[in-house]
XYZ file of C-alpha atoms in Angstrom:
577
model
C 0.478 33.299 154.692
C -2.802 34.322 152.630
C -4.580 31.702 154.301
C -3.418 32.704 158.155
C -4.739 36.307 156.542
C -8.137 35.157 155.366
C -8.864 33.271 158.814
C -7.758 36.679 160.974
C -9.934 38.534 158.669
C -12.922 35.532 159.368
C -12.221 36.015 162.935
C -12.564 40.069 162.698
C -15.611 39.784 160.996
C -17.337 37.188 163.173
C -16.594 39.253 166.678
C -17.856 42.354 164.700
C -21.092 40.752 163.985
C -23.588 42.932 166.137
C -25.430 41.124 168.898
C -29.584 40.607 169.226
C -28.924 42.327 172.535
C -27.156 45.269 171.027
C -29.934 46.036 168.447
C -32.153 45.453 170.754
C -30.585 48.035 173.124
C -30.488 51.127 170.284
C -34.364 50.596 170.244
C -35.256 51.698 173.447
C -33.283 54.768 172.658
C -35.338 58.016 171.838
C -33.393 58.604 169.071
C -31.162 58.153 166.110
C -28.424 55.673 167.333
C -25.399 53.553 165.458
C -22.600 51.476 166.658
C -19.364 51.453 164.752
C -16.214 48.809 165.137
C -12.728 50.096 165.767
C -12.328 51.104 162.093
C -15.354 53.159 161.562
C -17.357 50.913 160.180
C -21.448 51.161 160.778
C -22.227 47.901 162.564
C -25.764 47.983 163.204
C -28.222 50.736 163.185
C -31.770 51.563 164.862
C -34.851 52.528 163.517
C -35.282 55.538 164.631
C -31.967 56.423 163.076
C -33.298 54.584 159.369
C -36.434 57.625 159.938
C -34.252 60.245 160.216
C -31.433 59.549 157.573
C -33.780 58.035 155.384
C -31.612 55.108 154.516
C -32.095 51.432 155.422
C -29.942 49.299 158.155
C -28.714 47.233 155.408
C -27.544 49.387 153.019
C -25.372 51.248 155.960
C -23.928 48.159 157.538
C -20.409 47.943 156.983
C -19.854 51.162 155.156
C -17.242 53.989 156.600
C -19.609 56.064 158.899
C -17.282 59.154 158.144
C -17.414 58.486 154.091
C -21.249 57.968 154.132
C -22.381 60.378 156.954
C -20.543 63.395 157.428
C -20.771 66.408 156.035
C -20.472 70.142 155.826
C -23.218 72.847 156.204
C -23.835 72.793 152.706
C -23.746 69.303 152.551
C -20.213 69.020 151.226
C -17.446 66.129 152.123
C -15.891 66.739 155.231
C -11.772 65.833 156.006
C -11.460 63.712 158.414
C -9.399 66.385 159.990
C -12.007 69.225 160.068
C -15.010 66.707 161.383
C -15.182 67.040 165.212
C -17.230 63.564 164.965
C -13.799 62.021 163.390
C -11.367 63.255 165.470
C -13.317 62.273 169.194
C -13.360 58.684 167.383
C -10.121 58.610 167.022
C -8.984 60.099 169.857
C -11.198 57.448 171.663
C -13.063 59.593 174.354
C -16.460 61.011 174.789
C -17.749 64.082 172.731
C -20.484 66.256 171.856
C -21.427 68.435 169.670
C -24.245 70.990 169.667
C -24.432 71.420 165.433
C -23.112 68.707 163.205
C -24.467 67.773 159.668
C -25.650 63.990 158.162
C -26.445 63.169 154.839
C -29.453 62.047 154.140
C -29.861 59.194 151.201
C -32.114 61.823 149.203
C -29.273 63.922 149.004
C -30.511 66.637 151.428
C -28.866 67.926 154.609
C -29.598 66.735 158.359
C -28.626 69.007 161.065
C -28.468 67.384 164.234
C -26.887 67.214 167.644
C -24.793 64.267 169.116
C -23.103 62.430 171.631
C -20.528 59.498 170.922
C -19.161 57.410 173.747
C -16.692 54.244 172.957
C -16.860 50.952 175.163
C -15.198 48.008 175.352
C -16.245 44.293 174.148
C -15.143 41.079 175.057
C -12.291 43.182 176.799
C -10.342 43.976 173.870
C -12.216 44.884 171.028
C -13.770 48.528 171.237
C -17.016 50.131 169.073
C -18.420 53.304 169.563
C -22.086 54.189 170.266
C -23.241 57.516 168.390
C -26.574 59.240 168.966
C -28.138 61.900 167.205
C -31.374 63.962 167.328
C -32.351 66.308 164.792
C -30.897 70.257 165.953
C -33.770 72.548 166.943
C -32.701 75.962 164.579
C -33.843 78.939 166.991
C -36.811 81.244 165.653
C -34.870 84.040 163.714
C -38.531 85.829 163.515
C -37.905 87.264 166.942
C -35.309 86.890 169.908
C -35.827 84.625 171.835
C -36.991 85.933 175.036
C -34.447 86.299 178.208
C -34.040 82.633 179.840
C -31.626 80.899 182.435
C -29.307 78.625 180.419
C -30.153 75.207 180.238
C -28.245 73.021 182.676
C -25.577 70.539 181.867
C -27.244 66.390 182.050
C -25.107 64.766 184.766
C -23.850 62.902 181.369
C -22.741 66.084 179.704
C -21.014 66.919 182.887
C -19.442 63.812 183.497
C -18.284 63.941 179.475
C -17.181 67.812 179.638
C -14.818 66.578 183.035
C -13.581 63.765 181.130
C -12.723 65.376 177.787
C -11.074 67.955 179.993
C -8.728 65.859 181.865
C -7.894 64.016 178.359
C -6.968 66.730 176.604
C -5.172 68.461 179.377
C -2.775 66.122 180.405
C -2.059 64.714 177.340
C 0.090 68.049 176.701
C 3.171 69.609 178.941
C 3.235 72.776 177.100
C 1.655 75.565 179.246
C 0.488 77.614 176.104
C -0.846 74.726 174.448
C -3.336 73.770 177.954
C -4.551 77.225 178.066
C -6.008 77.254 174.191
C -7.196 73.447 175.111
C -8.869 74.860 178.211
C -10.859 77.673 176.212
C -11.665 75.755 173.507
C -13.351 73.254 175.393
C -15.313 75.675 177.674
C -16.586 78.045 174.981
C -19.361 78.386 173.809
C -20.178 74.973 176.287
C -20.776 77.586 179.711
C -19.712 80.675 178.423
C -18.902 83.508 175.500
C -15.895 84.956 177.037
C -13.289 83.371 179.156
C -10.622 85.168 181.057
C -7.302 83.416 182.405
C -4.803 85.147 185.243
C -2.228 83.400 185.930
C 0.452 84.032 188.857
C 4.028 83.616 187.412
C 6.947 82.156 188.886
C 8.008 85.734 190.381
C 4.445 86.039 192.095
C 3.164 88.510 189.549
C 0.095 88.393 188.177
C -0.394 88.068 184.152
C -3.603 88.476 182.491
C -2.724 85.546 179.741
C -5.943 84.553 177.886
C -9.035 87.215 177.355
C -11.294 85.065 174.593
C -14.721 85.348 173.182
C -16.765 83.566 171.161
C -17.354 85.244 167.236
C -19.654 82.467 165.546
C -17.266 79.940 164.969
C -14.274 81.705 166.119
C -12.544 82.123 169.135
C -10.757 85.539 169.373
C -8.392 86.649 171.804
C -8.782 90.328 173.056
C -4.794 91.507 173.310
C -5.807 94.635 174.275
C -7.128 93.221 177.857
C -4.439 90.831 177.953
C -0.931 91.506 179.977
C 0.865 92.464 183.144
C -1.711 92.965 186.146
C -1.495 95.244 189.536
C -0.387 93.175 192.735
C -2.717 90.914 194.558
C -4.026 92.612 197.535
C -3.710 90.724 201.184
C -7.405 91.885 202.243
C -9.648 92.704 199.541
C -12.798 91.080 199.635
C -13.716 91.488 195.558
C -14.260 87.983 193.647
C -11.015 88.261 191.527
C -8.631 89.135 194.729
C -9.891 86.418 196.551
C -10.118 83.887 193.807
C -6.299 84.264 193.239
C -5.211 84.183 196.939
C -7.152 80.895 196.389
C -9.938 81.947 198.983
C -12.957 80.876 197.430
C -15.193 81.144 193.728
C -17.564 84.076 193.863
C -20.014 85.391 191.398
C -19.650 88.652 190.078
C -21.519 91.225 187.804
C -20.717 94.688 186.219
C -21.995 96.849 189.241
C -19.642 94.396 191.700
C -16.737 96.411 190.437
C -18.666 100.120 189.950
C -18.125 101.185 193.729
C -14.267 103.127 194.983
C -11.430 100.676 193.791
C -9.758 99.116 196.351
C -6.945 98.023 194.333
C -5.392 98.033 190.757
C -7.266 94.834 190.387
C -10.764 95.932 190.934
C -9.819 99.245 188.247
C -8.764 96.234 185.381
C -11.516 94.310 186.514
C -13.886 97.375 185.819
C -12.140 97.673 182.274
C -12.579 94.519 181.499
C -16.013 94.133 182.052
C -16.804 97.490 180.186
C -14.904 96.466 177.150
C -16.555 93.039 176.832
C -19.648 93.396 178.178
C -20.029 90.956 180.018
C -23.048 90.853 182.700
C -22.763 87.901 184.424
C -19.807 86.222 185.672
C -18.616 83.103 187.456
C -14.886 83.592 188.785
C -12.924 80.487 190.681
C -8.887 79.745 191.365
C -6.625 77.733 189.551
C -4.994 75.818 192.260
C -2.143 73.456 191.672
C -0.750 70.776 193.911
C 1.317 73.320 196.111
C -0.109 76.353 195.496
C -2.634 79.112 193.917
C -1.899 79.338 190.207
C -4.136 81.660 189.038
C -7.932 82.175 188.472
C -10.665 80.931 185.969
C -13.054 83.827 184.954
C -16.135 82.553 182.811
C -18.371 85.187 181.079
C -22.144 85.767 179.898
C -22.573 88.947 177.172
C -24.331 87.654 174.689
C -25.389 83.569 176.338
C -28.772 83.626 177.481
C -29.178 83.299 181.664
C -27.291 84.311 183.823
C -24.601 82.210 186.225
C -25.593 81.015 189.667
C -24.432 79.401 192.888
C -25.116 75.667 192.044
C -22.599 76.603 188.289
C -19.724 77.011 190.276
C -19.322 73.238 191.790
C -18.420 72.135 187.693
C -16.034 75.397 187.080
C -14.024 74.637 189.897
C -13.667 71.295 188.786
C -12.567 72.299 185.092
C -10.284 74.635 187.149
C -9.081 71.967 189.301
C -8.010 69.722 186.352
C -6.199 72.559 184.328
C -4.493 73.548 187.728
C -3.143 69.709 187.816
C -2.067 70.280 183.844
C -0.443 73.611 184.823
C 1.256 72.762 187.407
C 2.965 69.708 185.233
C 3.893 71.519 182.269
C 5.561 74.157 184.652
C 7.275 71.112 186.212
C 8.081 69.861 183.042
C 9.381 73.107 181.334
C 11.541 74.251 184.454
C 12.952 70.454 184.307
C 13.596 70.823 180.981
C 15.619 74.514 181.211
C 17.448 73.169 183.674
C 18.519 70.392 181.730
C 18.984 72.455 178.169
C 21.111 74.752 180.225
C 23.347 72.114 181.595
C 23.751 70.444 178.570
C 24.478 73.684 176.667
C 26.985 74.455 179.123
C 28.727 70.998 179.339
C 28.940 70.849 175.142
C 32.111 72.608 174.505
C 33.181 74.829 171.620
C 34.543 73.329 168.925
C 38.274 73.911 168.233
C 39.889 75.975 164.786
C 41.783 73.409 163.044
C 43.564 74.808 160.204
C 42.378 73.750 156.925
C 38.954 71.715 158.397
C 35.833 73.060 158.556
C 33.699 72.460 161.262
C 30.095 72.622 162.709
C 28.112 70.947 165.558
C 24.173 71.310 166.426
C 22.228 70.318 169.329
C 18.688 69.953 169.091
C 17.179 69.230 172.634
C 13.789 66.901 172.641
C 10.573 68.857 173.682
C 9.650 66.393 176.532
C 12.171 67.755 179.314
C 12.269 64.443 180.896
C 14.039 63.357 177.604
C 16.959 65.563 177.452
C 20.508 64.575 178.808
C 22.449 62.127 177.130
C 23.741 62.974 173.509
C 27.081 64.688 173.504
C 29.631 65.523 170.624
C 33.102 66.914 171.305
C 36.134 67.689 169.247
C 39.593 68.835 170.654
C 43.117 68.802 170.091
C 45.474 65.817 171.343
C 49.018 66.264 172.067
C 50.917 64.326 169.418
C 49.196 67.257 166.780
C 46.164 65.215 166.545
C 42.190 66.145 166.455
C 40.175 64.226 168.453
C 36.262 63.431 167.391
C 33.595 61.550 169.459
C 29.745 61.690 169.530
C 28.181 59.872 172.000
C 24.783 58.481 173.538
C 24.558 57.820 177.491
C 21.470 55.448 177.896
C 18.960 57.541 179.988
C 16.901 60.402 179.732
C 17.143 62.920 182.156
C 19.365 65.167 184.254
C 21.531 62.163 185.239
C 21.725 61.208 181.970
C 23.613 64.527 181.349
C 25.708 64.142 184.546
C 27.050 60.980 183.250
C 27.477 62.211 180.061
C 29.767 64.746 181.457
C 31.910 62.300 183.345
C 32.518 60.280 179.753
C 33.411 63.115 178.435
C 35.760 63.902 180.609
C 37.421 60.806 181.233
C 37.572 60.263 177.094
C 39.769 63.927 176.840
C 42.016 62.889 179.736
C 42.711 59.198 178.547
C 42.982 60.630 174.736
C 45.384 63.189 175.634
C 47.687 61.473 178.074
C 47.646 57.935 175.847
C 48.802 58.608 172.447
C 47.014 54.997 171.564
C 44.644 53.567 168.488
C 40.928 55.278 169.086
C 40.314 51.586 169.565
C 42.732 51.189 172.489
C 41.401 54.118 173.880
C 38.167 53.291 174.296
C 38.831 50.029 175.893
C 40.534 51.950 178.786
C 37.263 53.846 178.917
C 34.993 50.749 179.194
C 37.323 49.539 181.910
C 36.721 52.141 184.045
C 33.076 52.993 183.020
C 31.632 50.850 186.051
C 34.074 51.446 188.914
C 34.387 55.158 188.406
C 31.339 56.472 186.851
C 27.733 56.543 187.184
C 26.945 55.676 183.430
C 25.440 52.359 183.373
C 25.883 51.672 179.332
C 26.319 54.398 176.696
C 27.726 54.065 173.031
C 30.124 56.115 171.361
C 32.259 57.081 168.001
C 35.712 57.918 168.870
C 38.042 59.220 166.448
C 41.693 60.857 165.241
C 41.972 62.864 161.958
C 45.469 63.853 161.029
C 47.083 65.568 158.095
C 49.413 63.238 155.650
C 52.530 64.474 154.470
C 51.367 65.018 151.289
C 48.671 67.184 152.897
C 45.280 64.676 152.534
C 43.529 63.629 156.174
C 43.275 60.843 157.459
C 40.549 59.386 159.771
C 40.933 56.370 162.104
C 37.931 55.672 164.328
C 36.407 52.747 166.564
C 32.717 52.654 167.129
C 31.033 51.401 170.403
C 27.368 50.360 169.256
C 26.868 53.580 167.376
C 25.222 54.394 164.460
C 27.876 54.582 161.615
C 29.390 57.851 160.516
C 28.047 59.399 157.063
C 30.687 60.507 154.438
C 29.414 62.085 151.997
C 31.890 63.489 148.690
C 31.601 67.069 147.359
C 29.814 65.080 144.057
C 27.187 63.653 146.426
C 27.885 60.273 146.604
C 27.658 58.578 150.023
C 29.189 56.044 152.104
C 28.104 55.328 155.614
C 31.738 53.834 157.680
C 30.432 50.644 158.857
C 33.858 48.870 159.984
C 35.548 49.462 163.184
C 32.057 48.474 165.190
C 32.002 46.721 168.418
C 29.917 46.465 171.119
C 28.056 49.567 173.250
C 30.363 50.783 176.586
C 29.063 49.076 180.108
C 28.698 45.741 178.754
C 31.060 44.400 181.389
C 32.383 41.974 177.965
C 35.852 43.705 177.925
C 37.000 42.446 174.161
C 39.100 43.998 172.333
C 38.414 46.561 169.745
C 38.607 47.258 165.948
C 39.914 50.203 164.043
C 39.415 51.555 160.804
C 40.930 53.860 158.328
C 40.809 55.943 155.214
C 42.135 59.020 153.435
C 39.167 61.592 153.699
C 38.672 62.538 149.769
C 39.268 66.312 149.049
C 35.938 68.111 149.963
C 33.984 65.786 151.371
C 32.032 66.132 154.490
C 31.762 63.761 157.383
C 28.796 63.153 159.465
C 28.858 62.292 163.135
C 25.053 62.155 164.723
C 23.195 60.501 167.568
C 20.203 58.006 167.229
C 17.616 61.073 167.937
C 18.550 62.457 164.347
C 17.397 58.634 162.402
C 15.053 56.769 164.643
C 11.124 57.410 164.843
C 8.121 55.900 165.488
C 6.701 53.612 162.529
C 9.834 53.484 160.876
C 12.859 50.607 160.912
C 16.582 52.301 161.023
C 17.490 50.830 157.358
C 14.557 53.435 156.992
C 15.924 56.637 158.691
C 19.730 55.893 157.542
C 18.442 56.025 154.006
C 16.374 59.439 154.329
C 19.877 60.726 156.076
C 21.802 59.283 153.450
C 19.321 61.188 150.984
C 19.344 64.376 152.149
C 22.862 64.741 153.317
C 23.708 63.641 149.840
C 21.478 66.706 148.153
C 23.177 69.327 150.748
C 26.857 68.169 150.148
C 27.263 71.791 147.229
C 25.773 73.720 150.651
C 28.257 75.483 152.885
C 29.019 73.964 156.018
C 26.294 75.550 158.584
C 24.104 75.751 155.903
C 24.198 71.843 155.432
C 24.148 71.412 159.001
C 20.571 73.777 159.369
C 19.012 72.135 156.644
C 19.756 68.755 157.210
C 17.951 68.921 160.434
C 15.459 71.125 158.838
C 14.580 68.773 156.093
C 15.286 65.215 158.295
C 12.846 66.667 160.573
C 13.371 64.314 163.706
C 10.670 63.323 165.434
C 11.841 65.257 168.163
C 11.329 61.581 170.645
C 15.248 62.432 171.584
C 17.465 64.932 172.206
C 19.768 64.870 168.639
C 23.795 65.673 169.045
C 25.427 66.422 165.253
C 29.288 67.146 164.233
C 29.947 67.572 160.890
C 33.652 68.279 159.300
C 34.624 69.086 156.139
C 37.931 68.645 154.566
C 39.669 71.246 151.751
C 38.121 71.357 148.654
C 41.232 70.852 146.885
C 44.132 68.611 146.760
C 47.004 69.643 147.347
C 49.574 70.453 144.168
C 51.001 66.891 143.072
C 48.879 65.036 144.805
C 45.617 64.685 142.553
């Protein structure tokens, strides 16, 4: 094995020997210009780039570019997490960055700007090309005088459209796209950005007012809020832009005439409160429909907008109208499926002597929510019924199916006084001819009370993850027998089942795969951090173990996570040890 090691790590090395016509290529560049490989690693280096750092091609080949590069105003080391540089590399995109910091080998600071692209080579492998010049510090003798803002290169365009469609649609929260959408415009085209948005209920909601403070971004809440109707006919920039007319230009004197609406009067407060004298304002338009309107501000940025600006706004607006209209989809898909699957999961019933408690923690991606079910209820020989389940699928038919399996489970349960194991072959039977679940797995179980008072659990298991019993003193079993194969197989063998006497105060566990799988990590892995913390909860009370074992678990939140958890009487009863 160390030898198969030592010739993948020959073969790594020789592919991430630069090329003649790579180094060649960084020299033409008027510049400071490196490559690095896929790990961040300085490949090869160009002379222009040796001037300015003041360090030799050589001695930076090979080294961490972060580690040896990167630093802080004051020179300091930089987390990888707070370096802008760091994160675009990882993230694998195009970025730039007006004001970054390099050290230099004499110890002393370099303040440049820079642009860092990755590419692909030999079609698999990727490096990233970074160029730097040093950052031209403005005069602080004087002001500068008044000047039009420098245009966008068709390459910082074509990066700014990029990095905005990346970072957009990469998240379905609608809160979340709005702070990505003003962090990447300001300070870019702008020092204050405004967002309206028209809700669901055609109202109009002034949802982001922003402007730049140095390195901050600050929301103004006092601009922010519920906003006056949008009127059928008025011509001003901010009517028109949200009835999805057209972009318009607009200035402090375009709102200083005789309102015409409640519009034009907030549009007049706004631009009194932030001063703002030059404006660019364009709709948000989704697939279907006008979502809003993009308003991009000038108080303090040199210049002032014009005609040819708008063309690149109403692109940026364009993309975060495609990202906005998904995350609406995604979130109204995603209520609708919470609130089915809240109202499908049924109350639990009061069993004298047992303590019960269920949780259901829905995934954030709506398109992942559906399948996991628990359910307890009583059977008609005296009995309690248990069962958690998992229908395979993710979605709104996902939780239809689940319903039918439920369902059919209560009515077989109840009308069969049969073995769990019996029960759920009947199920299986009739999974494909009657229902529209295609495979699902399930824990099915009966607790009953002894005559000398203990309780007594008998359970089958179709491809489930065990159940977790854990003792009042902490220790912790997970109920491995009684497994078989998952429902929908179309196998039709018979089925264990197993038993035991439930020891006085214990607490059982029923959960679905949501609560132990994630990403990185076997399941030997995630039964043993359950089996960990359900063990240090077992003194809690009930609901309190159930909050904190999903609290401290933390699941990664890939699936939707069903939990039942019973507890039996903490004593035995009289005679009975």
């Amino acid at each position: 094995m160390a030898g198969a090691r030592d010739t993948e790590t020959g073969r790594h090395q020789h592919r991430d020997v630069p090329s003649p016509q790579l180094t060649e290529a960084l020299e033409v560049i008027g510049a400071g210009a490196y490559v690095v490989d896929a790990q961040g690693h300085i490949l090869t280096v160009n002379s222009r780039a040796e001037k300015l750092l003041g360090r030799r091609a050589e001695d930076m080949a090979g080294q961490d570019a972060h580690d040896l590069l990167h630093r802080g105003p004051q020179g300091q080391r930089l987390p990888a997490t707070q370096c802008g540089m760091r994160q675009a590399f990882h993230a694998g995109r195009p970025a730039q960055a007006e004001l970054d910091h390099l050290a230099r080998a004499d110890g002393s600071v370099l303040s440049v700007s820079w642009l860092i692209t990755p590419y692909s080579v030999h079609g698999h492998d990727t490096h990233t090309l970074v160029i730097f010049h040093p950052h031209e510090q403005a005069q602080a003798a004087e002001p500068p005088p008044e000047r039009s803002a420098e245009p966008l290169s068709e390459l910082e365009r074509l990066a700014l459209l990029a990095e905005t469609t990346t970072q957009l649609t990469s998240t379905l929260n609608v809160d979340e796209a709005l702070r990505r959408l003003v962090a990447l415009i300001l300070p870019r085209l702008a020092d204050w950005a405004v967002i309206d948005l028209i809700t669901e209920h055609e109202e109009v909601w002034r949802t982001a007012v922003v402007h730049v403070d140095g390195d901050r971004l600050v929301h103004r809440g006092d601009l922010e809020g519920p906003m006056p109707p949008v009127p059928e006919e008025s011509p001003m920039p901010l009517s028109r832009a949200l009835r999805g007319v057209a972009s318009a230009l607009a200035a402090p004197d375009t709102y200083q005439g005789t309102p015409d609406s409640g519009i034009a009067v907030e549009q007049r407060r706004m631009f009194d409160a932030t001063g703002i004298r030059s404006a660019a304002i364009v709709p948000i338009r989704g697939t279907r429909e006008v979502l809003g309107a993009l308003t991009l501000g000038r108080a303090d940025t040199p210049g002032e907008f014009s005609t040819p600006d708008l063309p690149l706004i109403e692109d940026i607006a364009r993309r975060a109208g495609v990202a906005l209209d998904n995350a609406r989809l995604y979130q109204r898909q995603r209520a609708v499926a919470e609130t089915m699957q809240k109202h499908l999961l049924p109350q639990m019933p009061r069993v004298p002597g047992l303590q019960m408690a269920v949780r259901y923690l829905p995934a954030p991606d709506a398109s992942k929510v559906g399948g996991d079910w628990y359910d307890a209820f009583s059977l008609s020989d005296g009995a309690t019924a248990l069962a958690v389940g998992d229908v395979v699928g993710h979605d709104l038919e996902a939780a239809a199916g689940m319903a039918q399996l439920r369902n059919m489970l209560r009515a077989y349960a109840w009308s069969q006084q049969e073995p769990p194991s019996r029960i759920v072959e009947r199920l299986d039977e009739a999974i494909m001819p009657i229902t529209d679940v295609s495979m699902a797995t399930l824990v099915f179980a009966r607790i009953t009370r002894t005559d000398n008072g203990l309780w007594r659990l008998s359970w089958t298991n179709a491809g489930h993850p065990p159940p977790l019993l854990v003792t009042r003193e902490g220790l912790t079993d997970y109920l491995s027998d009684g497994h078989s194969l998952l429902l929908g197989t179309g196998i039709g063998a018979s089925r264990p089942d197993a038993t035991i006497l439930l020891p006085p105060g214990c607490t059982l566990l029923l959960y679905t795969d949501g609560l132990i799988e994630a990403p990185g990590h076997t399941l030997d892995e995630g039964l043993d951090r359950l089996r960990q913390h359900a063990a240090a909860l077992a003194h809690r009370p009930l609901p309190s173990f159930a909050d904190q074992l999903l609290h401290r678990v933390q699941p990664p939140g890939l699936d939707d996570v069903a939990l039942l958890a019973l507890r039996t009487p903490g004593r035995a009863p009289a005679g009975h040890g």
